[in-house]
Tab-separated table of C-alpha atoms in Angstrom:
chain	number	residue	atom	x	y	z
A	1	MET	CA	-8.624	-48.066	35.560
A	2	PRO	CA	-7.761	-45.506	32.835
A	3	HIS	CA	-3.864	-44.863	31.774
A	4	ALA	CA	-2.337	-41.730	32.736
A	5	PRO	CA	-1.718	-39.417	29.630
A	6	LYS	CA	1.714	-39.556	28.351
A	7	PRO	CA	3.615	-36.613	29.522
A	8	ARG	CA	4.054	-34.158	26.769
A	9	ALA	CA	7.496	-33.529	25.121
A	10	THR	CA	9.406	-30.430	25.872
A	11	ILE	CA	12.363	-28.970	24.065
A	12	ARG	CA	14.569	-30.075	26.702
A	13	ASP	CA	13.579	-33.852	25.683
A	14	VAL	CA	14.221	-33.153	22.116
A	15	ALA	CA	17.723	-31.447	22.768
A	16	ARG	CA	18.772	-34.608	24.998
A	17	GLN	CA	17.513	-36.931	22.415
A	18	ALA	CA	19.644	-35.117	19.720
A	19	GLY	CA	22.597	-34.859	21.972
A	20	VAL	CA	22.819	-30.853	21.568
A	21	SER	CA	22.013	-27.941	24.083
A	22	ILE	CA	18.554	-26.722	24.753
A	23	GLY	CA	19.635	-23.286	22.924
A	24	THR	CA	21.027	-25.191	19.776
A	25	ALA	CA	17.769	-27.204	19.445
A	26	SER	CA	15.309	-24.223	19.641
A	27	ARG	CA	17.725	-22.518	17.038
A	28	ALA	CA	17.259	-25.546	14.750
A	29	LEU	CA	13.646	-25.928	15.138
A	30	ASN	CA	13.122	-22.374	14.477
A	31	ARG	CA	15.829	-22.116	11.733
A	32	ALA	CA	16.970	-19.040	13.055
A	33	GLY	CA	20.795	-18.209	14.235
A	34	ARG	CA	23.640	-20.360	12.900
A	35	VAL	CA	23.189	-23.961	12.899
A	36	SER	CA	24.422	-26.296	10.291
A	37	ASP	CA	22.143	-28.459	8.160
A	38	GLU	CA	23.395	-31.560	9.806
A	39	THR	CA	22.265	-30.566	13.029
A	40	ILE	CA	19.055	-29.143	11.695
A	41	ALA	CA	18.492	-32.611	10.662
A	42	LEU	CA	19.325	-34.401	13.960
A	43	VAL	CA	17.123	-31.960	15.840
A	44	ALA	CA	14.118	-32.473	13.766
A	45	LYS	CA	14.674	-36.312	13.751
A	46	ALA	CA	14.376	-36.232	17.150
A	47	ALA	CA	11.416	-34.014	17.554
A	48	ARG	CA	9.407	-36.638	14.920
A	49	GLN	CA	10.439	-39.416	17.353
A	50	LEU	CA	9.347	-38.048	20.484
A	51	GLY	CA	6.115	-36.400	19.047
A	52	TYR	CA	7.304	-33.000	20.091
A	53	ALA	CA	5.082	-29.831	19.053
A	54	PRO	CA	5.995	-26.170	19.848
A	55	ASP	CA	3.801	-24.631	22.589
A	56	GLY	CA	1.915	-21.940	20.827
A	57	VAL	CA	1.103	-20.018	23.940
A	58	ALA	CA	4.701	-19.926	25.195
A	59	ARG	CA	5.986	-18.754	21.633
A	60	SER	CA	3.397	-16.038	21.390
A	61	MET	CA	4.579	-14.608	24.878
A	62	ARG	CA	8.101	-14.692	23.742
A	63	THR	CA	7.625	-13.430	20.144
A	64	ARG	CA	4.500	-11.056	20.780
A	65	SER	CA	3.021	-13.086	17.812
A	66	THR	CA	0.277	-15.557	17.757
A	67	GLY	CA	1.156	-16.503	13.989
A	68	VAL	CA	-2.696	-15.789	13.178
A	69	VAL	CA	-4.125	-13.295	11.128
A	70	GLY	CA	-7.664	-12.786	10.192
A	71	ILE	CA	-9.815	-11.791	7.022
A	72	LEU	CA	-13.418	-10.382	7.614
A	73	VAL	CA	-15.949	-10.464	4.364
A	74	SER	CA	-19.298	-9.715	3.801
A	75	ASP	CA	-20.657	-13.022	2.818
A	76	LEU	CA	-19.034	-16.230	2.826
A	77	SER	CA	-21.592	-17.818	0.568
A	78	ASN	CA	-20.240	-15.739	-2.318
A	79	PRO	CA	-18.074	-17.911	-4.427
A	80	LEU	CA	-15.884	-15.075	-5.665
A	81	TYR	CA	-14.808	-14.672	-1.599
A	82	ALA	CA	-13.954	-18.244	-1.781
A	83	ALA	CA	-11.427	-18.063	-4.182
A	84	ILE	CA	-9.889	-14.767	-2.600
A	85	ILE	CA	-9.558	-16.631	0.694
A	86	THR	CA	-8.174	-19.428	-0.602
A	87	ALA	CA	-5.461	-17.840	-2.521
A	88	ALA	CA	-4.858	-15.688	0.751
A	89	GLU	CA	-4.564	-18.725	2.832
A	90	THR	CA	-1.820	-20.315	0.736
A	91	THR	CA	0.328	-17.275	1.056
A	92	PHE	CA	-0.258	-16.798	4.600
A	93	GLN	CA	0.532	-20.858	5.056
A	94	ALA	CA	3.862	-20.623	3.073
A	95	ALA	CA	4.692	-17.687	5.417
A	96	GLY	CA	3.858	-19.713	8.531
A	97	TYR	CA	0.481	-18.119	9.438
A	98	SER	CA	-2.641	-19.570	9.783
A	99	LEU	CA	-6.101	-17.895	9.048
A	100	LEU	CA	-9.111	-17.293	10.773
A	101	VAL	CA	-12.024	-16.389	8.526
A	102	ALA	CA	-15.495	-14.837	9.413
A	103	SER	CA	-18.502	-13.013	7.726
A	104	THR	CA	-20.608	-10.274	8.628
A	105	HIS	CA	-23.745	-11.141	6.477
A	106	ASN	CA	-23.575	-7.364	5.902
A	107	ARG	CA	-24.613	-6.313	9.538
A	108	GLN	CA	-22.929	-3.581	10.943
A	109	ALA	CA	-23.253	-4.719	14.554
A	110	LYS	CA	-21.742	-7.874	13.712
A	111	GLU	CA	-19.028	-6.503	12.124
A	112	ARG	CA	-18.027	-4.949	15.122
A	113	ALA	CA	-18.326	-7.646	17.341
A	114	LEU	CA	-16.273	-10.257	14.982
A	115	ILE	CA	-13.557	-7.459	15.253
A	116	ASP	CA	-13.610	-7.768	18.695
A	117	VAL	CA	-13.420	-11.436	18.469
A	118	PHE	CA	-10.236	-11.152	16.313
A	119	ARG	CA	-8.734	-8.547	18.815
A	120	GLY	CA	-9.700	-10.962	21.729
A	121	ARG	CA	-7.816	-13.684	19.891
A	122	ARG	CA	-5.016	-11.436	19.343
A	123	VAL	CA	-4.739	-11.731	15.534
A	124	ASP	CA	-1.337	-10.076	14.320
A	125	GLY	CA	-3.047	-8.328	11.468
A	126	LEU	CA	-6.505	-8.239	9.485
A	127	ILE	CA	-7.777	-7.899	6.084
A	128	LEU	CA	-10.823	-6.188	6.297
A	129	GLY	CA	-13.758	-5.991	3.654
A	130	ALA	CA	-15.970	-3.935	5.905
A	131	CYS	CA	-19.652	-3.436	5.370
A	132	GLU	CA	-20.098	0.010	7.157
A	133	THR	CA	-19.763	2.956	5.370
A	134	GLU	CA	-16.199	3.799	4.480
A	135	SER	CA	-14.287	6.415	6.145
A	136	ALA	CA	-10.685	7.039	6.912
A	137	ASP	CA	-10.822	6.551	10.546
A	138	LEU	CA	-12.599	3.097	10.236
A	139	PRO	CA	-9.728	0.914	10.591
A	140	GLY	CA	-8.221	2.509	13.493
A	141	ARG	CA	-11.806	2.829	15.064
A	142	LEU	CA	-12.455	-0.557	14.495
A	143	ALA	CA	-9.146	-2.553	14.690
A	144	GLY	CA	-7.076	-0.457	17.186
A	145	ASP	CA	-3.730	-0.737	16.162
A	146	LEU	CA	-3.768	-3.730	14.269
A	147	PRO	CA	-1.942	-3.618	10.997
A	148	VAL	CA	-4.865	-3.612	8.666
A	149	VAL	CA	-5.086	-4.237	4.723
A	150	ALA	CA	-8.401	-3.050	3.058
A	151	LEU	CA	-10.136	-5.688	0.573
A	152	ASP	CA	-11.803	-3.838	-1.988
A	153	ARG	CA	-12.574	-0.981	0.186
A	154	ASP	CA	-11.176	2.771	0.217
A	155	PHE	CA	-10.314	3.754	3.759
A	156	GLY	CA	-8.203	6.719	2.635
A	157	PRO	CA	-4.532	6.881	1.494
A	158	ASP	CA	-3.033	5.849	5.156
A	159	CYS	CA	-4.315	2.477	4.738
A	160	ALA	CA	-2.689	-0.177	2.266
A	161	GLY	CA	-5.289	-2.311	0.022
A	162	VAL	CA	-6.139	-4.403	-2.688
A	163	HIS	CA	-8.856	-2.991	-5.127
A	164	VAL	CA	-10.440	-4.161	-8.114
A	165	ASP	CA	-10.997	-1.793	-11.142
A	166	HIS	CA	-14.725	-1.604	-10.942
A	167	TYR	CA	-15.201	1.439	-12.900
A	168	HIS	CA	-13.395	0.573	-16.016
A	169	GLY	CA	-15.263	-2.823	-15.894
A	170	ALA	CA	-18.553	-1.139	-15.855
A	171	LEU	CA	-17.372	1.277	-18.357
A	172	LYS	CA	-16.492	-1.767	-20.620
A	173	ALA	CA	-19.935	-3.529	-20.365
A	174	THR	CA	-21.991	-0.256	-20.785
A	175	ARG	CA	-20.024	0.285	-23.815
A	176	TYR	CA	-20.429	-2.747	-25.228
A	177	LEU	CA	-24.306	-2.941	-24.547
A	178	LEU	CA	-24.523	0.559	-26.200
A	179	ASN	CA	-22.335	-0.397	-29.040
A	180	LEU	CA	-24.997	-3.330	-29.548
A	181	GLY	CA	-27.748	-0.627	-29.818
A	182	HIS	CA	-28.825	-0.915	-26.361
A	183	ARG	CA	-29.948	2.478	-24.852
A	184	ARG	CA	-32.364	1.177	-21.826
A	185	ILE	CA	-29.747	-0.462	-19.820
A	186	ALA	CA	-30.397	-1.343	-16.255
A	187	LEU	CA	-27.493	-1.522	-13.926
A	188	PHE	CA	-28.065	-3.752	-10.546
A	189	THR	CA	-25.272	-3.500	-7.944
A	190	PRO	CA	-24.788	-3.195	-4.201
A	191	GLY	CA	-25.018	0.086	-2.845
A	192	ALA	CA	-22.636	3.371	-3.409
A	193	HIS	CA	-22.040	3.481	0.537
A	194	LEU	CA	-18.905	1.286	-0.577
A	195	ARG	CA	-16.374	1.640	-3.258
A	196	PRO	CA	-17.295	-1.108	-5.846
A	197	GLY	CA	-20.575	0.696	-6.164
A	198	ARG	CA	-19.173	4.149	-6.398
A	199	GLU	CA	-17.091	2.964	-9.121
A	200	ARG	CA	-19.259	0.761	-11.047
A	201	ILE	CA	-21.913	3.746	-11.028
A	202	ALA	CA	-19.957	6.556	-12.410
A	203	GLY	CA	-18.487	3.745	-15.114
A	204	PHE	CA	-21.621	3.189	-16.107
A	205	ARG	CA	-22.845	6.873	-16.403
A	206	ASP	CA	-19.517	7.649	-17.981
A	207	ALA	CA	-19.984	5.423	-20.778
A	208	TYR	CA	-23.222	7.211	-21.696
A	209	THR	CA	-21.672	10.540	-21.551
A	210	GLN	CA	-19.023	9.504	-23.732
A	211	MET	CA	-21.464	8.752	-26.398
A	212	GLY	CA	-23.472	11.884	-25.879
A	213	LEU	CA	-26.270	10.063	-23.972
A	214	THR	CA	-28.044	10.144	-20.741
A	215	PRO	CA	-28.853	7.109	-19.024
A	216	GLY	CA	-32.288	6.653	-17.478
A	217	SER	CA	-32.818	7.874	-13.896
A	218	ASP	CA	-34.921	4.683	-13.066
A	219	LEU	CA	-31.964	2.347	-14.364
A	220	VAL	CA	-29.555	2.526	-11.608
A	221	ARG	CA	-30.823	-0.193	-8.863
A	222	MET	CA	-28.273	0.253	-5.874
A	223	GLU	CA	-29.125	-2.352	-2.741
A	224	ARG	CA	-27.048	-4.936	-0.565
A	225	SER	CA	-26.364	-8.029	-2.722
A	226	ALA	CA	-29.768	-9.666	-1.989
A	227	MET	CA	-31.412	-12.053	-4.647
A	228	GLU	CA	-34.956	-10.834	-3.512
A	229	PHE	CA	-34.043	-7.134	-3.898
A	230	ALA	CA	-33.077	-7.804	-7.585
A	231	PHE	CA	-35.540	-10.002	-8.640
A	232	SER	CA	-38.606	-7.567	-7.411
A	233	GLU	CA	-36.822	-4.762	-9.153
A	234	ALA	CA	-35.979	-6.221	-12.263
A	235	LEU	CA	-39.755	-7.526	-12.330
A	236	ALA	CA	-40.954	-3.999	-11.898
A	237	LEU	CA	-38.494	-2.721	-14.545
A	238	LEU	CA	-39.659	-5.448	-17.134
A	239	SER	CA	-43.449	-4.304	-16.389
A	240	THR	CA	-45.516	-3.861	-19.568
A	241	ASP	CA	-47.305	-0.989	-17.957
A	242	THR	CA	-47.749	1.265	-20.512
A	243	ALA	CA	-47.618	4.167	-18.346
A	244	ALA	CA	-44.297	3.251	-17.190
A	245	PRO	CA	-41.193	4.086	-18.929
A	246	PRO	CA	-40.089	0.966	-21.579
A	247	PRO	CA	-38.363	-1.765	-20.042
A	248	PRO	CA	-34.825	-2.078	-20.371
A	249	THR	CA	-33.488	-4.017	-23.274
A	250	ALA	CA	-30.316	-5.226	-21.389
A	251	PHE	CA	-29.279	-5.800	-17.666
A	252	ILE	CA	-25.782	-5.506	-16.151
A	253	CYS	CA	-25.980	-7.474	-12.847
A	254	LEU	CA	-22.710	-6.757	-10.796
A	255	GLY	CA	-23.083	-9.575	-7.631
A	256	THR	CA	-23.722	-13.126	-8.050
A	257	ARG	CA	-26.856	-12.916	-5.822
A	258	ILE	CA	-28.190	-9.913	-7.940
A	259	MET	CA	-27.447	-11.853	-11.096
A	260	ALA	CA	-29.334	-15.055	-10.025
A	261	GLY	CA	-32.450	-12.601	-9.007
A	262	VAL	CA	-32.346	-10.702	-12.303
A	263	LEU	CA	-32.048	-13.853	-14.349
A	264	GLN	CA	-35.230	-15.147	-12.541
A	265	ALA	CA	-37.160	-12.165	-13.042
A	266	ILE	CA	-36.394	-12.436	-16.899
A	267	ARG	CA	-37.619	-16.070	-16.901
A	268	HIS	CA	-40.759	-15.042	-14.719
A	269	SER	CA	-41.543	-12.242	-17.494
A	270	GLY	CA	-41.435	-14.828	-19.968
A	271	ARG	CA	-38.493	-13.048	-21.959
A	272	GLY	CA	-35.575	-14.795	-23.189
A	273	ILE	CA	-31.818	-14.304	-23.390
A	274	PRO	CA	-30.473	-12.786	-25.577
A	275	ASP	CA	-33.473	-12.601	-28.142
A	276	ASP	CA	-35.663	-10.400	-25.932
A	277	VAL	CA	-33.080	-9.308	-23.299
A	278	SER	CA	-29.372	-9.080	-22.896
A	279	VAL	CA	-27.438	-9.781	-19.950
A	280	VAL	CA	-24.037	-9.168	-18.307
A	281	GLY	CA	-23.085	-10.828	-15.113
A	282	VAL	CA	-20.233	-10.858	-12.708
A	283	GLY	CA	-17.528	-13.599	-12.396
A	284	ASP	CA	-17.082	-17.109	-13.633
A	285	SER	CA	-19.008	-18.660	-11.328
A	286	ASP	CA	-20.793	-22.097	-11.902
A	287	LEU	CA	-24.216	-19.724	-12.366
A	288	SER	CA	-22.870	-17.626	-15.222
A	289	LEU	CA	-21.072	-20.886	-17.140
A	290	LEU	CA	-24.206	-23.414	-16.414
A	291	VAL	CA	-26.797	-20.786	-17.293
A	292	SER	CA	-28.407	-21.292	-21.131
A	293	PRO	CA	-27.052	-19.391	-22.903
A	294	ASN	CA	-23.691	-18.788	-20.977
A	295	LEU	CA	-23.407	-15.570	-19.586
A	296	THR	CA	-21.407	-12.790	-20.832
A	297	THR	CA	-19.349	-11.734	-17.350
A	298	LEU	CA	-16.851	-8.968	-15.959
A	299	THR	CA	-14.229	-11.092	-14.441
A	300	TRP	CA	-11.026	-10.395	-12.457
A	301	ASN	CA	-8.329	-12.234	-11.246
A	302	LEU	CA	-9.691	-13.641	-7.877
A	303	GLY	CA	-6.476	-15.547	-6.892
A	304	ALA	CA	-4.342	-12.276	-7.474
A	305	VAL	CA	-6.773	-10.290	-5.103
A	306	GLY	CA	-6.172	-12.827	-2.339
A	307	THR	CA	-2.399	-13.294	-2.629
A	308	ALA	CA	-1.845	-9.156	-2.757
A	309	ALA	CA	-3.838	-8.996	-0.024
A	310	ALA	CA	-2.071	-11.430	1.963
A	311	GLU	CA	1.420	-10.155	0.860
A	312	LEU	CA	0.756	-6.353	1.793
A	313	LEU	CA	-0.404	-7.725	5.211
A	314	LEU	CA	2.875	-9.724	5.559
A	315	LYS	CA	5.019	-6.680	4.420
A	316	GLN	CA	3.512	-5.173	7.761
A	317	LEU	CA	4.167	-7.956	9.737
A	318	ASP	CA	7.834	-8.494	9.061
A	319	GLY	CA	9.483	-7.440	12.235
A	320	ALA	CA	12.858	-7.325	10.498
A	321	ALA	CA	11.834	-4.092	8.403
A	322	ALA	CA	10.518	-0.677	8.716
A	323	ARG	CA	6.942	-0.682	8.299
A	324	PRO	CA	6.210	0.277	4.839
A	325	ALA	CA	4.283	3.043	3.391
A	326	PRO	CA	0.764	2.268	2.731
A	327	GLU	CA	0.535	0.301	-0.903
A	328	ARG	CA	-2.501	0.076	-2.986
A	329	VAL	CA	-2.850	-2.641	-5.770
A	330	LEU	CA	-5.331	-2.396	-8.251
A	331	ILE	CA	-6.436	-5.763	-10.103
A	332	THR	CA	-7.600	-5.100	-13.681
A	333	THR	CA	-11.134	-6.229	-14.955
A	334	ASP	CA	-11.842	-8.322	-18.376
A	335	LEU	CA	-15.200	-8.362	-20.348
A	336	MET	CA	-15.670	-12.443	-21.053
A	337	LEU	CA	-18.210	-12.306	-24.119
A	338	ARG	CA	-20.389	-15.263	-24.267
A	339	ASP	CA	-23.784	-15.828	-26.051
A	340	SER	CA	-26.050	-13.680	-23.369
A	341	CYS	CA	-25.936	-10.237	-25.535
A	342	ALA	CA	-27.136	-9.599	-29.216
A	343	PRO	CA	-27.532	-6.487	-30.815
A	344	LEU	CA	-30.523	-4.513	-30.467
A	345	ARG	CA	-32.008	-4.493	-33.938
A	346	ALA	CA	-31.421	-8.454	-34.216
A	347	ARG	CA	-33.696	-8.646	-31.242
A	348	VAL	CA	-36.275	-6.374	-32.475
A	349	ALA	CA	-36.077	-8.041	-35.623
A	350	ALA	CA	-36.792	-11.249	-34.347
A	351	MET	CA	-39.448	-10.062	-32.288
A	352	HIS	CA	-41.155	-8.401	-35.405
A	353	PRO	CA	-40.142	-9.873	-38.480
A	354	ASP	CA	-42.665	-7.254	-40.522
A	355	ARG	CA	-40.528	-4.103	-39.471
A	356	GLN	CA	-37.356	-6.270	-40.890
A	357	GLU	CA	-39.436	-6.499	-44.356
A	358	ARG	CA	-40.375	-2.495	-44.380
A	359	ALA	CA	-36.693	-1.813	-43.866
């Protein structure tokens, strides 16, 4: 005959074991109120001996807090998000919060359904990397009265957020390639319906303008971050059809799956990096470091993004303080120079040594 389960220890049991009142035991366990260090140690010892665990449901009813926050991103398979989420989780855990993570897979219907799930779980706040078109009313329309922090999205001045400086990143990458002599530079990025795409396209075009040049109208390719899209679009640009504009001599690939698709297309076309085509990628992922030659990449501190987003949300969740004014944190970008880019003249000379002799 099975044994009956052992009754769960209560706060009353802990107080009796420690020889203190229930109120003192509660204050000691929650580090709240005036309780001596000696009493805290005594109550903690009693709780360990009894295997006492606080009742999360009762606590949430009492404090109106579940101690859980959510983060919603577009694609959990993206290694850039993994680093951001890890940093955010570390910050939340240090503050006593647990983190729920979900991915929309770039589907608007799933985004709305997942936010309903978060609200049903009564999360205390939400970090939102939406895949919908951005608008100032989106956080309120989706999340109601939940505190929201935007993750590299622009929901207007009334929403706190952490943003990456994609504009200057694209500007630096494009200037670098232009200074190497490239003029036919292809920019591949997720679409302009979200802030990162808009900022990158603006930086790309401004780099040309600042040098008195105009980029080819066929060289900006925007789509969701999909390897299949990048492969087919890059392969079309690299076509040797003489009726088409000349193929690009350089690619800026601002997405990990986009980068994989472009690299596959370059290899499929029989071209080499950087002798035939120069490439700038994104992030210090395994792909950028293991590809030969190592890729020049635009990078930013992913841990700083996750930590800043968590800290902004914790400020909003601090019940002892007034709700802070919306704050925005801007994370800078760096161009990590490696071996995947070469001057255009060197590339042409390598392909046509006879031209070098005549020059």
